[in-house]
Short mmCIF file of C-alpha atoms and ligand atoms in Angstrom, two decimals:
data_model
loop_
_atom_site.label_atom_id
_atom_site.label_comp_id
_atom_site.label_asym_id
_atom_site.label_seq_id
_atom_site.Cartn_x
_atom_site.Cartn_y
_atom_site.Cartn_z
CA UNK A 864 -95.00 58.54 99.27
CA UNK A 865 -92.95 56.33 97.49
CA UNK A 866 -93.31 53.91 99.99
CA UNK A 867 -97.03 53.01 99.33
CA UNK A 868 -97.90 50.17 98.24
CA UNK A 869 -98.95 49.85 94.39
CA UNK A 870 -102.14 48.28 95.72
CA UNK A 871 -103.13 51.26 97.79
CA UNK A 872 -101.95 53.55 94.85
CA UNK A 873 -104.28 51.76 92.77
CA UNK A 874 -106.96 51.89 95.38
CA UNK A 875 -106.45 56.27 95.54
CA UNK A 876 -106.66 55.81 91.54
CA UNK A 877 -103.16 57.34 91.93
CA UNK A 878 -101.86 60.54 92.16
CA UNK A 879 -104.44 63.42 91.92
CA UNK A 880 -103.64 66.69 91.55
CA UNK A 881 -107.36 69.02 91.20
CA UNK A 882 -107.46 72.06 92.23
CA UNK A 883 -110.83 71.52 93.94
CA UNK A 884 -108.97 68.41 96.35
CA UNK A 885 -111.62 65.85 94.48
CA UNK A 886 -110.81 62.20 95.86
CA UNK A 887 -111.47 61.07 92.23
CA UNK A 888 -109.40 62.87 89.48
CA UNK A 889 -110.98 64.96 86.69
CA UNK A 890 -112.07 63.87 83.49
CA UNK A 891 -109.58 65.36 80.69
CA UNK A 892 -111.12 65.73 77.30
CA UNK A 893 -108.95 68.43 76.12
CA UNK A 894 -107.65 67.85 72.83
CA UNK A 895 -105.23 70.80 72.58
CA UNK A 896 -103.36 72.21 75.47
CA UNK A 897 -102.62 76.39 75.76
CA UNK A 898 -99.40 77.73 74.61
CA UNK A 899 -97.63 80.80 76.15
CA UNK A 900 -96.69 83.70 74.76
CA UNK A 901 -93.33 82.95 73.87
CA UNK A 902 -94.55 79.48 72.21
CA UNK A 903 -93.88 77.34 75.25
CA UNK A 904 -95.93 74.96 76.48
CA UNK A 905 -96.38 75.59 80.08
CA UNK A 906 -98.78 72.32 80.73
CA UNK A 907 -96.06 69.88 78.91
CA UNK A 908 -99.33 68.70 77.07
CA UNK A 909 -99.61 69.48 73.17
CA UNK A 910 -102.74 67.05 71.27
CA UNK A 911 -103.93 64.28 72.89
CA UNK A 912 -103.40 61.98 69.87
CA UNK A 913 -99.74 62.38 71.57
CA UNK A 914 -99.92 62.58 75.35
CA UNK A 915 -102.59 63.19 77.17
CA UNK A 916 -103.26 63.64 81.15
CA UNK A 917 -106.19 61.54 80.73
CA UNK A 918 -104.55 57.99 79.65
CA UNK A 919 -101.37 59.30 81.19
CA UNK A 920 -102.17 58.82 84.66
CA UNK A 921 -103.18 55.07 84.43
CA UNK A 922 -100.29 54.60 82.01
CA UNK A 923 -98.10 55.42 85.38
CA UNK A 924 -100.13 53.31 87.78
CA UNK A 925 -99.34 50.53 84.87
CA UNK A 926 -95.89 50.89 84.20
CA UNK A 927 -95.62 50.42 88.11
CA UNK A 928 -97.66 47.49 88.53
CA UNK A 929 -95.93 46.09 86.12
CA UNK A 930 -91.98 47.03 87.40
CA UNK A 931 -91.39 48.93 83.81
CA UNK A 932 -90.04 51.87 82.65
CA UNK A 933 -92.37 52.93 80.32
CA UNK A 934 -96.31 52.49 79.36
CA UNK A 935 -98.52 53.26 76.44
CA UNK A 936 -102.11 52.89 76.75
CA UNK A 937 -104.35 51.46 73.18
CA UNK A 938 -107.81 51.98 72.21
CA UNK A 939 -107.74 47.88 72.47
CA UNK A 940 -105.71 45.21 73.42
CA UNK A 941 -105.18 44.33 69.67
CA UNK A 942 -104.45 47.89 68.77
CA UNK A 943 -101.14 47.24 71.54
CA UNK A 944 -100.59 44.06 69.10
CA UNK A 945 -101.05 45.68 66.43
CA UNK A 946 -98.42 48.27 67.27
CA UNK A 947 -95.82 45.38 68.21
CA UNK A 948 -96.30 44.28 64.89
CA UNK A 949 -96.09 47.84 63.23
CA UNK A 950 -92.42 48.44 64.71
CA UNK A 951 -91.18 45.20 62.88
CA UNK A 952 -90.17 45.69 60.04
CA UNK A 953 -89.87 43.64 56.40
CA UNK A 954 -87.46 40.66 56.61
CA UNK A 955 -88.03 40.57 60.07
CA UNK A 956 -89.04 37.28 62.25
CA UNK A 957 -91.35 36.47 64.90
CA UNK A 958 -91.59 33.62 66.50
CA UNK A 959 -95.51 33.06 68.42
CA UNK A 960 -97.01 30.41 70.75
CA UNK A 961 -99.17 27.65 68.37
CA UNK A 962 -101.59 28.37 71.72
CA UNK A 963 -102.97 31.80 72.00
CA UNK A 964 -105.39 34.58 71.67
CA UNK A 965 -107.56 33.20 68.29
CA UNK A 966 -108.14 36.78 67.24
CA UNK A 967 -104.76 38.42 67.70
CA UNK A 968 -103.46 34.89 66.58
CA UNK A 969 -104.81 35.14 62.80
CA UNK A 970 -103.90 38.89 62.95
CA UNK A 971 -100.24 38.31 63.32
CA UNK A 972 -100.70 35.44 60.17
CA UNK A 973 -102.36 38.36 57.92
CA UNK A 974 -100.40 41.11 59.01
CA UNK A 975 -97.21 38.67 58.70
CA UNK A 976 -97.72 37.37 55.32
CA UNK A 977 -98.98 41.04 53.60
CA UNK A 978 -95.98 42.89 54.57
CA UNK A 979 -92.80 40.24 53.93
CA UNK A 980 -92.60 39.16 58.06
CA UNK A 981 -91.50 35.84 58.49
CA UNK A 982 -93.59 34.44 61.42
CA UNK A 983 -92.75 30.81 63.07
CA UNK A 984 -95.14 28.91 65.82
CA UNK A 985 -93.79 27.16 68.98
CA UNK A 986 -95.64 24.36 71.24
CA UNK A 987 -96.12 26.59 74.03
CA UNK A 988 -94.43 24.65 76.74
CA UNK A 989 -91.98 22.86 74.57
CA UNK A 990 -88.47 24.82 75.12
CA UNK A 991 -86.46 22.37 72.89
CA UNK A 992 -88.48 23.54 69.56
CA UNK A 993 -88.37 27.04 70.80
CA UNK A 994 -84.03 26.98 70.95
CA UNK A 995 -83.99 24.86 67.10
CA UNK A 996 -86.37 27.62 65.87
CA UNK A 997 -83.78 30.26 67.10
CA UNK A 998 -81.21 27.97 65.43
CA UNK A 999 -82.84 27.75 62.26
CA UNK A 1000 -83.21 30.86 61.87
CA UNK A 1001 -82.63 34.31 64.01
CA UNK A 1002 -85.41 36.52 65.10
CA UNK A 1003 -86.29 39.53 66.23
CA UNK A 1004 -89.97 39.12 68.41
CA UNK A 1005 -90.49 36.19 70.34
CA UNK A 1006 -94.58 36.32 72.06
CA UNK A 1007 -95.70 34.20 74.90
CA UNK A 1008 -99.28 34.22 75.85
CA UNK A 1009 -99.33 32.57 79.54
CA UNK A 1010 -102.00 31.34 80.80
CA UNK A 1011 -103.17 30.55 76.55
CA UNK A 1012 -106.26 31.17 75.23
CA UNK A 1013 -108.90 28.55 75.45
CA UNK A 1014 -106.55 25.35 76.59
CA UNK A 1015 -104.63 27.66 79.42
CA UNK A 1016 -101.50 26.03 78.27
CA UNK A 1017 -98.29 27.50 80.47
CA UNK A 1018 -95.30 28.79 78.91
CA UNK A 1019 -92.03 29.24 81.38
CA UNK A 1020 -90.93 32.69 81.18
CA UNK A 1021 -87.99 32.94 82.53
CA UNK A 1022 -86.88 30.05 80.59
CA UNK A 1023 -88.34 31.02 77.00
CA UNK A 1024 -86.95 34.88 77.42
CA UNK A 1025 -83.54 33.24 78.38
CA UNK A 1026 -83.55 30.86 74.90
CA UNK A 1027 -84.58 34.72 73.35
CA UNK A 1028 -82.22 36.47 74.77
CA UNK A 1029 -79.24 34.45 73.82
CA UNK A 1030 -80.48 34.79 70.11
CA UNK A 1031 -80.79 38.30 70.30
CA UNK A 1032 -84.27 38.52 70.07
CA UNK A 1033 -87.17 40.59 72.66
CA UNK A 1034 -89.44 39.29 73.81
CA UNK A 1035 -93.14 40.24 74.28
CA UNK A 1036 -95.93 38.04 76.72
CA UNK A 1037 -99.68 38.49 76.66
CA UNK A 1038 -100.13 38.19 80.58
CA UNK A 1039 -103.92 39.01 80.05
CA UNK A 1040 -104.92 36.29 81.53
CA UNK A 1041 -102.79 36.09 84.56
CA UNK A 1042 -103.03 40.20 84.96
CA UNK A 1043 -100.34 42.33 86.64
CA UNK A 1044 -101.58 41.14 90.09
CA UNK A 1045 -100.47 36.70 89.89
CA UNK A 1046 -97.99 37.37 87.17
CA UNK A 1047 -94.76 39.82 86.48
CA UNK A 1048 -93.05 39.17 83.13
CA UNK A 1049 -90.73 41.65 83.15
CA UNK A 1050 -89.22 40.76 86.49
CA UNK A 1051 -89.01 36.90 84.72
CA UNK A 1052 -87.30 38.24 82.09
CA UNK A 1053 -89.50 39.60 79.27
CA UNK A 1054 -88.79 42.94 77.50
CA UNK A 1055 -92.77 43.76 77.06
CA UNK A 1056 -95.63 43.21 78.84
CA UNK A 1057 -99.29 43.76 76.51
CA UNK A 1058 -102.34 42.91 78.47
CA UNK A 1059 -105.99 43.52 76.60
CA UNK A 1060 -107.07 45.82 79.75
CA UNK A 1061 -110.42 45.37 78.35
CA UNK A 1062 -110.41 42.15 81.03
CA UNK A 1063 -109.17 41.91 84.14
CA UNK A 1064 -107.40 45.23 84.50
CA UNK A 1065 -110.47 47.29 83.72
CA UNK A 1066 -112.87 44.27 84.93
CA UNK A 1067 -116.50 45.92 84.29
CA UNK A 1068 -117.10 44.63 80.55
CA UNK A 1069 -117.44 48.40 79.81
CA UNK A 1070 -114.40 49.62 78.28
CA UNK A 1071 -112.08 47.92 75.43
CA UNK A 1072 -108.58 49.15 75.94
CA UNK A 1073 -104.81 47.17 75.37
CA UNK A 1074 -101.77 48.60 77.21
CA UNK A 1075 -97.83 47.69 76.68
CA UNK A 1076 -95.37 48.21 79.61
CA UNK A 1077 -91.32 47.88 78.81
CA UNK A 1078 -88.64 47.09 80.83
CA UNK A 1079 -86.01 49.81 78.78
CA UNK A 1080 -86.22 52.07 76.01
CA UNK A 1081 -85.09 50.72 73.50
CA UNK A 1082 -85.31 51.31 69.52
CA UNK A 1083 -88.11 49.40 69.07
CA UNK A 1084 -90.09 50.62 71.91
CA UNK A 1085 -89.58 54.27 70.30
CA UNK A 1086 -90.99 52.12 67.01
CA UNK A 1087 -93.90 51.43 68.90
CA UNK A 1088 -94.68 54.41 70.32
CA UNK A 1089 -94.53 56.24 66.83
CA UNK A 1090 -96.76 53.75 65.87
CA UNK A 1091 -99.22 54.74 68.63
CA UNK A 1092 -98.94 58.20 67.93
CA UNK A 1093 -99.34 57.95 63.99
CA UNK A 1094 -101.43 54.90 64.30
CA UNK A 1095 -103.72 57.43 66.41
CA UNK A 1096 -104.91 54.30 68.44
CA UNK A 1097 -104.82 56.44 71.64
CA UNK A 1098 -107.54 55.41 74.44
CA UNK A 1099 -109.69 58.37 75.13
CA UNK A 1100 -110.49 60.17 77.57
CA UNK A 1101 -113.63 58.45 79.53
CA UNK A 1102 -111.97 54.80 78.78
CA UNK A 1103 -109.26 56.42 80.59
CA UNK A 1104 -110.84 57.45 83.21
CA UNK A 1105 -113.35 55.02 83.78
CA UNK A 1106 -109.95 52.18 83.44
CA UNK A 1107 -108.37 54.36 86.86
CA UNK A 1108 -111.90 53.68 88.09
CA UNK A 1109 -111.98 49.83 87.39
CA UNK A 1110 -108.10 49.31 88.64
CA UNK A 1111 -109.21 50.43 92.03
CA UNK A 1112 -110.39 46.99 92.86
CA UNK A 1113 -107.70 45.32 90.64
CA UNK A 1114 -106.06 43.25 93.76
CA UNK A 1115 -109.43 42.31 95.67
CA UNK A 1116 -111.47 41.14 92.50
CA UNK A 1117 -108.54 39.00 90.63
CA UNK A 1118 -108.04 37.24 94.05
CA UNK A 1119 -111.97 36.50 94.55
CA UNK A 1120 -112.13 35.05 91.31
CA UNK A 1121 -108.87 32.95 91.28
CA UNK A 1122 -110.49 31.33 94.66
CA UNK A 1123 -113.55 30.58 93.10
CA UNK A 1124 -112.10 29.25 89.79
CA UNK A 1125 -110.03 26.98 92.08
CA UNK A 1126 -112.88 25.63 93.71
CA UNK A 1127 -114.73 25.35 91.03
CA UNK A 1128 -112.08 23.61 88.87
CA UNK A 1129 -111.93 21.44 91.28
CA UNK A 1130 -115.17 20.40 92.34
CA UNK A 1131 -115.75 19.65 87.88
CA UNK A 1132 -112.87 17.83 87.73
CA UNK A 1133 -114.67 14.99 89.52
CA UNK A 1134 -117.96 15.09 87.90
CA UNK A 1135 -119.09 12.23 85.87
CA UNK A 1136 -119.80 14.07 82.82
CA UNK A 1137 -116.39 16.42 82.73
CA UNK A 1138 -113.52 14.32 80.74
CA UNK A 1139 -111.05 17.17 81.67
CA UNK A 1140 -110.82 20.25 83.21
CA UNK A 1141 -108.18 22.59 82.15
CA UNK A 1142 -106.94 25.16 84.88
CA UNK A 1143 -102.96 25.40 85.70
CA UNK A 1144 -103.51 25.71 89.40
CA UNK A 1145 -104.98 21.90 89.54
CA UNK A 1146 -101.90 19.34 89.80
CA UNK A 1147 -103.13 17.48 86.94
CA UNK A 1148 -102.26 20.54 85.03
CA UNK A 1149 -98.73 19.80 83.04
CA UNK A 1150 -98.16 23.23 83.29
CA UNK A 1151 -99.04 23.63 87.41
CA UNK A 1152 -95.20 23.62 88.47
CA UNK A 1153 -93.95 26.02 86.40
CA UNK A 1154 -97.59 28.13 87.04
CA UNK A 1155 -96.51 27.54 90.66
CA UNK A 1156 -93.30 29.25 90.17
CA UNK A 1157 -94.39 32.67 88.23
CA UNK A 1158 -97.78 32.95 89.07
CA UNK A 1159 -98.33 34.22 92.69
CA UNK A 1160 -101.16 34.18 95.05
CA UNK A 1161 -103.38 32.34 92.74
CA UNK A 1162 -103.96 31.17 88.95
CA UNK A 1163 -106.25 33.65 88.06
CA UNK A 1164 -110.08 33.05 86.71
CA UNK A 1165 -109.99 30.74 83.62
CA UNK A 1166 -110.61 27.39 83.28
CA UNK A 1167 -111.95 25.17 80.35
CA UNK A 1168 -114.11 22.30 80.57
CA UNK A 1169 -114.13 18.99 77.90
CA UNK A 1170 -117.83 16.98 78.08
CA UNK A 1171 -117.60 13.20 77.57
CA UNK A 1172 -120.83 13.42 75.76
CA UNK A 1173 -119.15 15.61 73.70
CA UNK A 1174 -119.60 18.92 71.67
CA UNK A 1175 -123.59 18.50 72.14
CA UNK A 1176 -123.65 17.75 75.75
CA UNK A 1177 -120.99 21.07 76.10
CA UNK A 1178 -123.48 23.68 73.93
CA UNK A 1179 -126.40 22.25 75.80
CA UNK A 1180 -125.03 22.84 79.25
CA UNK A 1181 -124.15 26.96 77.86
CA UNK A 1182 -127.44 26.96 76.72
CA UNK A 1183 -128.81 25.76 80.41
CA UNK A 1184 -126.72 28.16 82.64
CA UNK A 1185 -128.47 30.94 84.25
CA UNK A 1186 -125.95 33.01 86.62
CA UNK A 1187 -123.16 31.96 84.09
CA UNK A 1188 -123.86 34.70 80.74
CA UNK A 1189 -123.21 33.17 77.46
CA UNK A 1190 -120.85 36.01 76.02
CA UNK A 1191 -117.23 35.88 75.00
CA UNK A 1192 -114.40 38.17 77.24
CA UNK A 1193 -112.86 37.26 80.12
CA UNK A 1194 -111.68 39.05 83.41
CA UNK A 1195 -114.96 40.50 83.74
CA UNK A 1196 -116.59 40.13 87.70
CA UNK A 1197 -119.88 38.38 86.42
CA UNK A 1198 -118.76 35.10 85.17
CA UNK A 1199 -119.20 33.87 81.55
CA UNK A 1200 -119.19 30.75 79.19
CA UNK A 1201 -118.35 30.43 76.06
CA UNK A 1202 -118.56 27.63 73.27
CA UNK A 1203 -115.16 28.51 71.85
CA UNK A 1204 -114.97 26.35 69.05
CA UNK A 1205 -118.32 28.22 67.52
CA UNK A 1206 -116.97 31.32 68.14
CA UNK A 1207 -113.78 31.03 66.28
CA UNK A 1208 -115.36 28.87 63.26
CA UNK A 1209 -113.50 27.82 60.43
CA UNK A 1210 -109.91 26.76 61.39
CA UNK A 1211 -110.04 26.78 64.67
CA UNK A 1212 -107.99 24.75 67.50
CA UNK A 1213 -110.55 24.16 69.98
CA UNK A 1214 -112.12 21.02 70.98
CA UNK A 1215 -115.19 20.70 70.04
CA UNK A 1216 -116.72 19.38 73.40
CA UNK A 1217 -114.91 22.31 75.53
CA UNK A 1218 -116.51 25.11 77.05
CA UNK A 1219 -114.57 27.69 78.10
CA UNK A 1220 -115.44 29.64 81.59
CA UNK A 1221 -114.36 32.97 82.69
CA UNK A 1222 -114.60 32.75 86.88
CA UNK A 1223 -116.06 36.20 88.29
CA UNK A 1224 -116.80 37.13 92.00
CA UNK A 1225 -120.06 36.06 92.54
CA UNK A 1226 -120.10 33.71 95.93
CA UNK A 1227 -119.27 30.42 95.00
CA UNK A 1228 -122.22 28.52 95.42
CA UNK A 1229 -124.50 30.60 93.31
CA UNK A 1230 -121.67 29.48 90.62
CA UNK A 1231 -122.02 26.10 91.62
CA UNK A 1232 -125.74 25.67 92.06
CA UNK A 1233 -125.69 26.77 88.42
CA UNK A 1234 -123.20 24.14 86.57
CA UNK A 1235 -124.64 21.24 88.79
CA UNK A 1236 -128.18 21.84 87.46
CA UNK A 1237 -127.20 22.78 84.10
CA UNK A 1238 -124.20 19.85 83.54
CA UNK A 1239 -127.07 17.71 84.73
CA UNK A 1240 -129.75 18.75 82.47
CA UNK A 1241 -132.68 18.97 85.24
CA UNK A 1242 -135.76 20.24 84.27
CA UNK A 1243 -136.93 23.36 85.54
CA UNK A 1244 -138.75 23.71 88.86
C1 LIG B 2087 -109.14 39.94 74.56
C2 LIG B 2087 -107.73 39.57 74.37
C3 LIG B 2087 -106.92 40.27 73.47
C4 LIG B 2087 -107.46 41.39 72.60
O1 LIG B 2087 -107.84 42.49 73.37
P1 LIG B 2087 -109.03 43.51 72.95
O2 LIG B 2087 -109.07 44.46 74.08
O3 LIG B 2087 -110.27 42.68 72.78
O4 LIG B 2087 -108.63 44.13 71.66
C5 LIG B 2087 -105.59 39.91 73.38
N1 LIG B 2087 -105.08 38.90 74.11
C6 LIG B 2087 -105.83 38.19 74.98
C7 LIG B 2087 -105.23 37.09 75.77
C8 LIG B 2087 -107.18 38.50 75.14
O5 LIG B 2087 -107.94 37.78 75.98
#
């Protein structure tokens, strides 16, 4: 059994054990599990704020995909942040990608300043300021967020956790956007994995969860869980569920839209109106070698698009799309745009003229036939 490949695990939703030989597995809403007579608990299970069969059994499927030891499942992929940041401690130091996640980005700034964490920032791909930040100053956290939020920006693994590691510090990576299935951190080198399954790993826009997977158990992975269990940001029992239902087609649908995104990146990157197309697995990409190296079998479905006409030209094109749904997420399989820089406001790093575009698995053409009239601005028929 053993021997079975974590794709067709994923594909039998795992290991199912109902009485009534379902080839799905039950729902679990129990809350509270029976004890025995002599106070034992012969199910293992005790409140579901603190294990739970239901989040459980993808929790396994996860810590395997990702080659870990351990995995806790979140109400959200910010509540899994969140919890990274709850088992630091005052006086601590984290050190995060300038590139990243806008949301969980301005989190780790409040969350940093309020409770006495001192928090430094990192060009993503620049190694040299990574080691004199580590100089100047130990830490404990290092994050890397590779492929970054909107720019895609690539951050070498292997070589940041080795600059960590030689400071004493773990080290955490956002592989959201890559997913379990191009990208494995903790073989690289990292300590945690987080991914925000509300994307690709659940993949139907209908369920927010965040997971973290570690390599060991270590102190502050006990940290986190407490958090989790105190925190009570436990994913319930039909996210659950409906997650082991979306991670059946993990491996077909992040393939599908890495090929399209490739064409697609591709086929923009030529068009007269398109000043730059950002998407690692296009040479022009400065981070394509080292995305070469750790991500495998494709470089997922994000890319971001700059307009020469600039930031009008880019919100008029969203606003022209038709297959394309103006919505923010990502890892979805209907594709989506996004003006970014509206969406984060105030502040925000973005380029103006960019549009950001999650790839899904519609055929290509329909994708295509889209951005051509809409780039274009052709009236309707
Ligand atoms: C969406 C996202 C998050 C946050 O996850 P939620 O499930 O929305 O809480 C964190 N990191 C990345 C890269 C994301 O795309």
């Amino acid at each position: 059994m053993d021997r079975v490949s974590i794709e067709t695990r994923l594909v039998h939703c795992g290991e199912i054990d109902d009485p009534s030989k379902g080839i799905v597995p039950p729902l679990y809403p129990a809350t509270t599990y029976e004890r025995a007579g002599d106070g034992s608990y012969p199910g293992t299970y005790v409140y579901s704020r603190m294990d739970s069969p239901a989040f459980e059994k993808p929790e396994r499927l996860l810590r395997s995909l990702e080659s870990g030891s351990d995995a806790l499942l979140f109400s959200s992929g910010m509540a899994a942040g969140s919890a990274l940041l709850q088992a630091l401690r005052t006086g601590d130091r984290i050190v995060a990608p300038r590139s990243m996640y806008w949301g969980f980005r301005n989190w780790i700034q409040q969350f940093t300043a309020d409770f006495g964490i001192d928090l430094a920032f990192y060009a993503n791909d620049d190694m040299g300021e990574l080691e004199a930040l580590f100089r100047e100053k130990p830490a404990n956290l290092l994050l890397i967020e590779t492929p970054a939020n909107p720019t895609w920006e690539i951050t070498d693994i292997a070589a940041a956790a080795d600059v960590a590691h030689r400071h004493g510090a773990l080290v955490a990576v956002d592989s959201t956007v890559a997913s379990p299935v191009l990208s494995q951190p903790l073989v690289l080198g990292a300590d945690i994995v987080l991914h925000s399954a509300t994307k690709y790993l659940n993949g139907h826009s209908d369920v927010i969860a965040g997971v973290l997977v570690t390599r060991e158990n270590t102190p502050y992975w006990e940290r986190v869980r407490v958090a989790r269990t105190n925190g009570g940001a436990v994913l319930g029992a039909f996210e659950s569920w409906l997650l082991l239902r979306g991670m059946r087609t993990l491996f077909v649908r992040v393939k599908a839209a890495s090929e399209n995104a490739l064409a697609i990146a591709r086929a923009l990157e030529n068009h007269a109106e398109v000043s730059h197309v950002s998407y690692p697995g296009l040479p022009s990409h400065p981070g394509h070698e080292v995305a070469k190296k750790q991500m495998k079998g494709g470089f997922g479905g994000m890319l971001s698009v700059r307009f020469k006409k600039g930031g009008e030209k880019a919100r008029a094109v969203a606003a022209k799309l038709r297959v394309f749904k103006r919505a923010t997420s990502l890892g979805s399989v209907e594709s989506l745009v996004e003006h970014r820089a509206s969406v984060e406001g105030a502040g925000s790093l973005c380029p103006d003229d960019l549009l950001r575009f999650s790839i899904g698995i519609e055929p290509v053409d329909d994708l295509l036939d889209d951005l051509n009239q809409a780039i274009d601005l052709r009236t309707e028929d």
